[in-house]
Short mmCIF file of C-alpha atoms in Angstrom, two decimals:
data_model
loop_
_atom_site.label_atom_id
_atom_site.label_comp_id
_atom_site.label_asym_id
_atom_site.label_seq_id
_atom_site.Cartn_x
_atom_site.Cartn_y
_atom_site.Cartn_z
CA UNK A 611 0.11 0.24 0.18
CA UNK A 612 1.04 3.59 -0.85
CA UNK A 613 0.01 5.83 1.57
CA UNK A 614 0.13 10.01 0.90
CA UNK A 615 -0.49 11.95 3.79
CA UNK A 616 -0.31 15.78 4.06
CA UNK A 617 2.21 17.80 5.64
CA UNK A 618 2.61 21.77 5.14
CA UNK A 619 6.37 21.36 3.11
CA UNK A 620 5.19 18.60 0.39
CA UNK A 621 0.84 19.57 -0.73
CA UNK A 622 2.03 20.98 -3.93
CA UNK A 623 4.21 17.57 -4.71
CA UNK A 624 1.07 15.30 -3.90
CA UNK A 625 -1.13 17.36 -6.10
CA UNK A 626 0.77 17.05 -8.83
CA UNK A 627 1.73 13.26 -8.19
CA UNK A 628 -2.21 12.55 -7.57
CA UNK A 629 -3.34 14.54 -10.77
CA UNK A 630 -0.41 12.60 -13.47
CA UNK A 631 -1.45 9.14 -11.70
CA UNK A 632 -5.14 9.75 -11.81
CA UNK A 633 -4.89 11.44 -15.56
CA UNK A 634 -2.51 8.43 -16.98
CA UNK A 635 -4.85 5.79 -15.35
CA UNK A 636 -7.57 7.47 -17.07
CA UNK A 637 -6.01 7.96 -20.68
CA UNK A 638 -4.19 4.74 -20.86
CA UNK A 639 -8.43 2.90 -20.15
CA UNK A 640 -10.00 5.11 -21.98
CA UNK A 641 -8.12 4.63 -25.05
CA UNK A 642 -8.22 0.70 -23.71
CA UNK A 643 -12.31 1.22 -23.55
CA UNK A 644 -12.60 2.09 -27.34
CA UNK A 645 -11.60 -1.71 -28.25
CA UNK A 646 -13.33 -4.36 -28.79
CA UNK A 647 -14.48 -6.82 -26.03
CA UNK A 648 -13.47 -10.32 -27.13
CA UNK A 649 -11.00 -10.14 -23.81
CA UNK A 650 -14.65 -10.83 -21.80
CA UNK A 651 -14.16 -14.46 -22.65
CA UNK A 652 -10.57 -14.37 -20.86
CA UNK A 653 -12.47 -12.77 -17.84
CA UNK A 654 -15.52 -15.28 -17.84
CA UNK A 655 -12.43 -17.76 -17.33
CA UNK A 656 -10.42 -15.67 -14.82
CA UNK A 657 -13.48 -15.55 -12.72
CA UNK A 658 -14.73 -19.42 -12.86
CA UNK A 659 -11.88 -19.83 -11.09
CA UNK A 660 -13.95 -18.68 -7.99
CA UNK A 661 -16.50 -21.78 -8.76
CA UNK A 662 -15.35 -24.73 -6.41
CA UNK A 663 -18.17 -26.73 -7.19
CA UNK A 664 -21.35 -26.36 -9.59
CA UNK A 665 -23.68 -29.31 -10.45
CA UNK A 666 -26.41 -29.90 -13.27
CA UNK A 667 -29.23 -28.79 -10.32
CA UNK A 668 -27.73 -25.14 -9.40
CA UNK A 669 -25.85 -26.39 -6.13
CA UNK A 670 -22.73 -24.59 -5.78
CA UNK A 671 -19.93 -23.86 -3.39
CA UNK A 672 -17.45 -20.89 -4.24
CA UNK A 673 -15.08 -18.30 -3.00
CA UNK A 674 -17.03 -14.68 -2.83
CA UNK A 675 -15.53 -11.19 -2.06
CA UNK A 676 -14.30 -7.59 -3.32
CA UNK A 677 -11.34 -5.42 -3.30
CA UNK A 678 -11.62 -1.57 -3.76
CA UNK A 679 -8.46 0.21 -4.20
CA UNK A 680 -8.83 4.42 -3.70
CA UNK A 681 -6.97 7.58 -4.49
CA UNK A 682 -8.29 10.61 -3.78
CA UNK A 683 -7.17 14.05 -3.05
CA UNK A 684 -9.56 16.69 -1.76
CA UNK A 685 -8.82 20.88 -1.50
CA UNK A 686 -10.83 23.01 1.02
CA UNK A 687 -10.89 26.16 2.44
CA UNK A 688 -9.89 24.32 5.47
CA UNK A 689 -6.57 22.26 4.29
CA UNK A 690 -5.97 19.78 2.02
CA UNK A 691 -6.01 15.86 2.00
CA UNK A 692 -4.55 13.26 0.00
CA UNK A 693 -4.47 9.61 -0.12
CA UNK A 694 -3.81 6.37 -1.92
CA UNK A 695 -5.33 3.27 -0.22
CA UNK A 696 -7.08 0.24 0.10
CA UNK A 697 -10.59 1.03 0.30
CA UNK A 698 -12.21 -2.80 1.24
CA UNK A 699 -10.85 -6.15 0.81
CA UNK A 700 -13.44 -9.12 1.72
CA UNK A 701 -13.36 -12.38 1.36
CA UNK A 702 -15.12 -15.56 2.39
CA UNK A 703 -17.25 -17.81 0.29
CA UNK A 704 -20.99 -18.70 -0.54
CA UNK A 705 -22.87 -22.09 -1.17
CA UNK A 706 -26.43 -23.44 -2.18
CA UNK A 707 -28.00 -26.75 -1.67
CA UNK A 708 -31.35 -27.55 -2.71
CA UNK A 709 -33.48 -24.68 -0.44
CA UNK A 710 -30.51 -23.92 1.61
CA UNK A 711 -28.30 -20.74 0.87
CA UNK A 712 -25.01 -20.08 3.18
CA UNK A 713 -22.84 -16.85 3.12
CA UNK A 714 -19.63 -16.46 5.47
CA UNK A 715 -17.31 -13.43 4.56
CA UNK A 716 -14.82 -11.14 6.59
CA UNK A 717 -13.73 -8.03 6.22
CA UNK A 718 -10.22 -7.29 6.30
CA UNK A 719 -8.48 -3.87 6.60
CA UNK A 720 -4.59 -3.80 4.88
CA UNK A 721 -4.04 -0.96 5.97
CA UNK A 722 -2.83 -2.26 9.28
CA UNK A 723 -0.18 -4.69 9.74
CA UNK A 724 -0.59 -8.28 8.68
CA UNK A 725 -1.30 -9.28 12.20
CA UNK A 726 -4.27 -6.71 12.38
CA UNK A 727 -5.43 -7.37 8.92
CA UNK A 728 -9.12 -8.86 10.37
CA UNK A 729 -11.23 -6.23 10.57
CA UNK A 730 -15.04 -7.96 10.84
CA UNK A 731 -17.11 -10.73 9.58
CA UNK A 732 -19.75 -8.72 7.28
CA UNK A 733 -22.01 -11.88 5.86
CA UNK A 734 -22.37 -14.61 8.01
CA UNK A 735 -25.78 -15.81 7.49
CA UNK A 736 -27.92 -18.99 6.05
CA UNK A 737 -31.36 -18.08 4.05
CA UNK A 738 -33.92 -20.59 3.18
CA UNK A 739 -36.43 -20.93 0.60
CA UNK A 740 -39.66 -22.76 0.91
CA UNK A 741 -41.25 -21.28 -2.07
CA UNK A 742 -40.58 -18.87 -5.19
CA UNK A 743 -41.88 -15.99 -3.58
CA UNK A 744 -40.53 -16.26 0.03
CA UNK A 745 -36.84 -15.58 1.20
CA UNK A 746 -36.03 -15.96 4.96
CA UNK A 747 -32.79 -15.06 5.93
CA UNK A 748 -30.71 -15.74 9.37
CA UNK A 749 -27.84 -14.27 11.21
CA UNK A 750 -25.84 -11.59 10.25
CA UNK A 751 -26.78 -9.86 6.11
CA UNK A 752 -26.99 -6.50 4.98
CA UNK A 753 -29.69 -4.33 6.12
CA UNK A 754 -30.15 -1.81 2.59
CA UNK A 755 -32.86 1.05 2.67
CA UNK A 756 -32.43 4.92 1.18
CA UNK A 757 -31.04 4.79 -2.87
CA UNK A 758 -27.73 4.26 -2.09
CA UNK A 759 -27.76 2.37 1.12
CA UNK A 760 -29.71 -0.49 -1.08
CA UNK A 761 -27.07 -0.64 -3.46
CA UNK A 762 -24.20 -2.46 -2.58
CA UNK A 763 -20.73 -1.45 -2.91
CA UNK A 764 -19.71 -3.74 -5.30
CA UNK A 765 -22.47 -1.64 -7.87
CA UNK A 766 -22.10 1.72 -6.85
CA UNK A 767 -22.10 4.04 -9.59
CA UNK A 768 -20.28 6.64 -7.75
CA UNK A 769 -16.92 5.52 -5.92
CA UNK A 770 -18.75 6.79 -2.13
CA UNK A 771 -22.43 6.99 -1.16
CA UNK A 772 -23.71 9.95 -1.39
CA UNK A 773 -24.14 12.16 2.10
CA UNK A 774 -27.74 11.71 2.15
CA UNK A 775 -27.58 7.90 3.01
CA UNK A 776 -23.88 8.56 4.56
CA UNK A 777 -26.02 10.12 7.83
CA UNK A 778 -29.45 8.90 7.66
CA UNK A 779 -28.39 4.80 6.90
CA UNK A 780 -26.82 2.86 9.22
CA UNK A 781 -23.30 2.94 7.34
CA UNK A 782 -22.29 -0.40 9.44
CA UNK A 783 -24.22 -2.14 6.91
CA UNK A 784 -24.35 -5.65 8.28
CA UNK A 785 -26.52 -6.51 11.49
CA UNK A 786 -27.78 -9.68 13.11
CA UNK A 787 -31.32 -10.53 12.91
CA UNK A 788 -33.91 -12.08 10.59
CA UNK A 789 -35.49 -10.76 7.35
CA UNK A 790 -38.36 -11.96 5.07
CA UNK A 791 -38.06 -11.40 1.42
CA UNK A 792 -40.51 -12.24 -1.30
CA UNK A 793 -43.02 -11.25 -3.67
CA UNK A 794 -46.49 -9.80 -3.54
CA UNK A 795 -47.33 -10.30 -7.13
CA UNK A 796 -44.94 -9.72 -10.10
CA UNK A 797 -44.37 -6.58 -9.99
CA UNK A 798 -44.84 -5.73 -5.87
CA UNK A 799 -41.95 -6.83 -3.93
CA UNK A 800 -41.19 -6.76 -0.06
CA UNK A 801 -38.51 -7.01 2.06
CA UNK A 802 -39.31 -6.89 6.16
CA UNK A 803 -37.11 -7.48 8.95
CA UNK A 804 -35.65 -7.50 12.55
CA UNK A 805 -32.22 -6.42 13.53
CA UNK A 806 -30.26 -6.45 16.87
CA UNK A 807 -27.99 -2.77 16.80
CA UNK A 808 -25.19 -4.72 18.67
CA UNK A 809 -21.56 -3.35 17.61
CA UNK A 810 -20.20 -6.70 18.06
CA UNK A 811 -18.15 -7.69 14.92
CA UNK A 812 -19.08 -11.30 14.57
CA UNK A 813 -22.72 -12.04 15.68
CA UNK A 814 -24.13 -10.12 18.37
CA UNK A 815 -27.58 -9.34 19.94
CA UNK A 816 -26.77 -8.29 23.77
CA UNK A 817 -25.29 -4.99 23.44
CA UNK A 818 -27.65 -3.17 22.38
CA UNK A 819 -31.19 -2.94 21.36
CA UNK A 820 -32.72 -3.57 17.93
CA UNK A 821 -34.20 -1.79 14.93
CA UNK A 822 -37.17 -2.87 12.36
CA UNK A 823 -36.92 -2.26 8.52
CA UNK A 824 -39.91 -2.63 6.22
CA UNK A 825 -39.50 -2.01 2.00
CA UNK A 826 -41.79 -2.18 -0.81
CA UNK A 827 -40.64 -2.18 -4.67
CA UNK A 828 -43.16 -1.80 -7.29
CA UNK A 829 -41.77 -2.34 -10.98
CA UNK A 830 -43.93 -0.33 -13.19
CA UNK A 831 -44.41 -1.86 -16.81
CA UNK A 832 -42.96 -0.54 -20.01
CA UNK A 833 -44.28 2.64 -21.79
CA UNK A 834 -43.59 5.40 -23.86
CA UNK A 835 -42.08 7.60 -21.37
CA UNK A 836 -39.63 4.61 -20.09
CA UNK A 837 -38.15 1.38 -20.76
CA UNK A 838 -38.39 0.44 -16.85
CA UNK A 839 -38.91 2.13 -13.76
CA UNK A 840 -38.62 0.76 -9.87
CA UNK A 841 -39.92 2.71 -6.88
CA UNK A 842 -39.21 2.08 -3.85
CA UNK A 843 -40.46 2.70 -0.25
CA UNK A 844 -38.08 2.13 3.25
CA UNK A 845 -39.57 2.39 6.54
CA UNK A 846 -37.36 1.85 9.43
CA UNK A 847 -38.11 2.13 13.23
CA UNK A 848 -35.03 2.30 15.69
CA UNK A 849 -35.32 1.82 19.23
CA UNK A 850 -32.31 4.21 19.18
CA UNK A 851 -32.11 5.14 23.46
CA UNK A 852 -29.38 3.30 23.73
CA UNK A 853 -26.19 3.84 21.60
CA UNK A 854 -25.61 1.23 19.34
CA UNK A 855 -24.06 0.39 15.90
CA UNK A 856 -26.89 2.67 14.02
CA UNK A 857 -27.08 6.14 13.39
CA UNK A 858 -28.83 8.14 16.02
CA UNK A 859 -32.54 8.60 14.30
CA UNK A 860 -35.85 7.12 15.61
CA UNK A 861 -37.32 6.53 12.71
CA UNK A 862 -36.68 7.40 8.69
CA UNK A 863 -38.85 6.81 5.42
CA UNK A 864 -37.41 7.26 2.21
CA UNK A 865 -38.94 7.24 -1.16
CA UNK A 866 -35.88 5.94 -4.17
CA UNK A 867 -36.70 4.93 -7.88
CA UNK A 868 -35.02 4.68 -10.80
CA UNK A 869 -36.05 5.62 -14.53
CA UNK A 870 -34.31 3.79 -17.64
CA UNK A 871 -35.12 5.48 -20.98
CA UNK A 872 -32.64 4.48 -23.67
CA UNK A 873 -29.24 4.86 -22.59
CA UNK A 874 -30.73 6.92 -20.21
CA UNK A 875 -31.51 6.63 -16.61
CA UNK A 876 -32.39 8.83 -13.95
CA UNK A 877 -32.37 7.38 -9.98
CA UNK A 878 -33.88 9.61 -7.07
CA UNK A 879 -34.35 9.77 -3.32
CA UNK A 880 -36.01 11.75 -0.72
CA UNK A 881 -35.63 11.05 2.70
CA UNK A 882 -36.28 12.11 5.89
CA UNK A 883 -35.31 10.85 9.61
CA UNK A 884 -36.53 11.95 12.93
CA UNK A 885 -33.59 12.42 15.47
CA UNK A 886 -32.68 10.63 18.47
CA UNK A 887 -30.65 11.08 21.56
CA UNK A 888 -28.70 14.77 20.70
CA UNK A 889 -29.33 13.86 16.69
CA UNK A 890 -31.63 16.19 15.15
CA UNK A 891 -34.10 15.38 12.44
CA UNK A 892 -32.78 15.61 9.18
CA UNK A 893 -33.88 15.55 5.28
CA UNK A 894 -32.53 15.99 1.83
CA UNK A 895 -33.00 14.60 -1.61
CA UNK A 896 -30.62 13.02 -4.29
CA UNK A 897 -30.79 13.09 -7.99
CA UNK A 898 -28.46 10.90 -10.30
CA UNK A 899 -28.92 11.05 -14.11
CA UNK A 900 -26.58 8.61 -16.05
CA UNK A 901 -25.84 8.15 -19.67
CA UNK A 902 -24.39 4.64 -20.84
CA UNK A 903 -22.62 5.60 -23.75
CA UNK A 904 -21.24 2.35 -24.90
CA UNK A 905 -21.03 -1.49 -22.89
CA UNK A 906 -17.74 -0.08 -21.49
CA UNK A 907 -18.42 3.71 -20.92
CA UNK A 908 -21.16 5.25 -18.67
CA UNK A 909 -21.08 9.58 -17.29
CA UNK A 910 -22.85 10.16 -14.10
CA UNK A 911 -23.65 13.29 -12.44
CA UNK A 912 -25.56 13.37 -8.94
CA UNK A 913 -26.51 16.59 -7.34
CA UNK A 914 -26.97 16.05 -3.15
CA UNK A 915 -28.74 18.11 -0.47
CA UNK A 916 -29.22 17.56 3.31
CA UNK A 917 -30.45 19.99 5.91
CA UNK A 918 -30.99 19.50 9.58
CA UNK A 919 -32.85 21.23 12.07
CA UNK A 920 -31.09 22.08 14.67
CA UNK A 921 -27.28 22.89 14.17
CA UNK A 922 -24.52 20.70 14.17
CA UNK A 923 -26.79 17.84 12.97
CA UNK A 924 -24.87 16.83 9.84
CA UNK A 925 -21.67 15.33 8.89
CA UNK A 926 -19.32 15.60 5.94
CA UNK A 927 -19.00 12.86 3.37
CA UNK A 928 -15.75 10.17 3.66
CA UNK A 929 -13.35 12.24 2.59
CA UNK A 930 -13.63 15.79 3.66
CA UNK A 931 -14.65 14.42 6.98
CA UNK A 932 -11.22 13.82 6.64
CA UNK A 933 -10.33 17.63 6.63
CA UNK A 934 -13.68 18.73 8.67
CA UNK A 935 -14.48 16.21 11.67
CA UNK A 936 -16.97 18.87 12.68
CA UNK A 937 -20.84 18.97 11.95
CA UNK A 938 -22.59 21.69 10.09
CA UNK A 939 -26.43 22.35 9.08
CA UNK A 940 -26.52 22.33 5.21
CA UNK A 941 -25.04 20.26 2.70
CA UNK A 942 -24.56 20.20 -1.17
CA UNK A 943 -22.68 18.39 -3.27
CA UNK A 944 -22.36 18.53 -7.11
CA UNK A 945 -20.68 15.37 -8.60
CA UNK A 946 -19.70 14.08 -12.06
CA UNK A 947 -17.52 11.42 -12.79
CA UNK A 948 -17.09 8.41 -15.39
CA UNK A 949 -17.22 4.94 -15.14
CA UNK A 950 -15.16 2.21 -17.36
CA UNK A 951 -17.55 -0.80 -16.56
CA UNK A 952 -14.44 -3.59 -18.09
CA UNK A 953 -16.02 -6.24 -16.79
CA UNK A 954 -19.50 -4.58 -16.02
CA UNK A 955 -19.46 -4.02 -12.35
CA UNK A 956 -17.25 -6.97 -11.61
CA UNK A 957 -13.97 -4.71 -13.02
CA UNK A 958 -14.49 -1.14 -13.23
CA UNK A 959 -12.65 2.04 -12.67
CA UNK A 960 -14.54 5.66 -11.56
CA UNK A 961 -13.16 8.93 -11.68
CA UNK A 962 -14.74 11.57 -10.22
CA UNK A 963 -14.83 15.34 -9.56
CA UNK A 964 -16.90 16.76 -6.81
CA UNK A 965 -17.63 20.18 -4.91
CA UNK A 966 -19.12 20.35 -1.80
CA UNK A 967 -20.17 22.76 0.74
CA UNK A 968 -21.20 22.55 4.35
CA UNK A 969 -22.90 25.31 6.12
CA UNK A 970 -22.40 25.91 9.87
CA UNK A 971 -24.99 28.71 11.33
CA UNK A 972 -23.23 27.78 15.30
CA UNK A 973 -20.23 28.68 13.89
CA UNK A 974 -18.06 26.20 15.83
CA UNK A 975 -16.09 24.45 13.10
CA UNK A 976 -18.46 22.60 10.98
CA UNK A 977 -17.84 24.94 7.72
CA UNK A 978 -16.72 23.66 4.62
CA UNK A 979 -15.95 24.76 0.98
CA UNK A 980 -13.40 22.51 -1.60
CA UNK A 981 -13.53 19.89 -4.30
CA UNK A 982 -12.40 16.86 -4.36
CA UNK A 983 -11.09 13.90 -7.30
CA UNK A 984 -11.62 9.96 -6.39
CA UNK A 985 -10.23 7.09 -8.92
CA UNK A 986 -11.43 4.54 -7.94
CA UNK A 987 -10.71 0.74 -8.97
CA UNK A 988 -13.61 -1.90 -7.82
CA UNK A 989 -13.93 -5.73 -8.31
CA UNK A 990 -15.74 -8.38 -6.30
CA UNK A 991 -15.94 -12.10 -7.66
#
């Protein structure tokens, strides 16, 4: 791992090096993106190596995981930040037999020394599917709500989740509990669950309280306005009288969706959360159009707006927070980026430019205005 950190005497050199690295990566990969995708057969063969066993009945045993690398440079009115780091590395397996599915995956922090690589378990669960309309999942698994919260980090269209999700969603993501997923009809699906807010790195039910999740998704039929359209509603009740591994909210309402027409698509999220403990109420929205120019080349734009009822109700995004960890009350962000999908989402490069602004009426340290550039390599199997 190469780690670049800010010092007063080398900020300019780091900025130049980071831009050169990002530009060289981008130019070479855009050139590659104009070539034929005949190499896909090679990717197929490589990714097939993760399938350790599979039979004609659909049973399997295979390796699973993801490897994500970030190069980030951020420049604000406050200071600058630059870093090249391992963003995520997860490794484990998934299996399926008859009506049962199992998953066990560990989160490994490659930024640490080798004797401190293990971070936590993410997936540690099994599912049972009694019929085609119902799947029951037990123990530790992902709890997705809001636009980016319900999207796996493997398939995000931007290097980081939007800051609405960052504030309102439970960013730990994986919780111990029970969920049921199924279909009311061919177009209407549901996902409901109850989970422990225990902050254990493994499976835990004792050190906190609980929260419940109900999600509905409706797929609309094709018409002259869209080729496909799906709308989602999420409701979360969180018993937040004890601090656990969730956000400090008592309830959340989120309405999100995706509309696609030809090569264009538009996703959105409008969410509101009632605060708990020392957190005030929050609400905001995200609008994210994108354009699939070719099978390899995808353009993305995102606007995020977020506000809190009281002072110091909001935190900044991942890299802005490295510069300014204090809180504000009104946040806006504009992001534009390009994705090179070498093997769909299984192997891609993402590069984005964003501008973020945080206002702080309390004037106690949460104000932020700045630009950021992120180059991200994403792979999963």
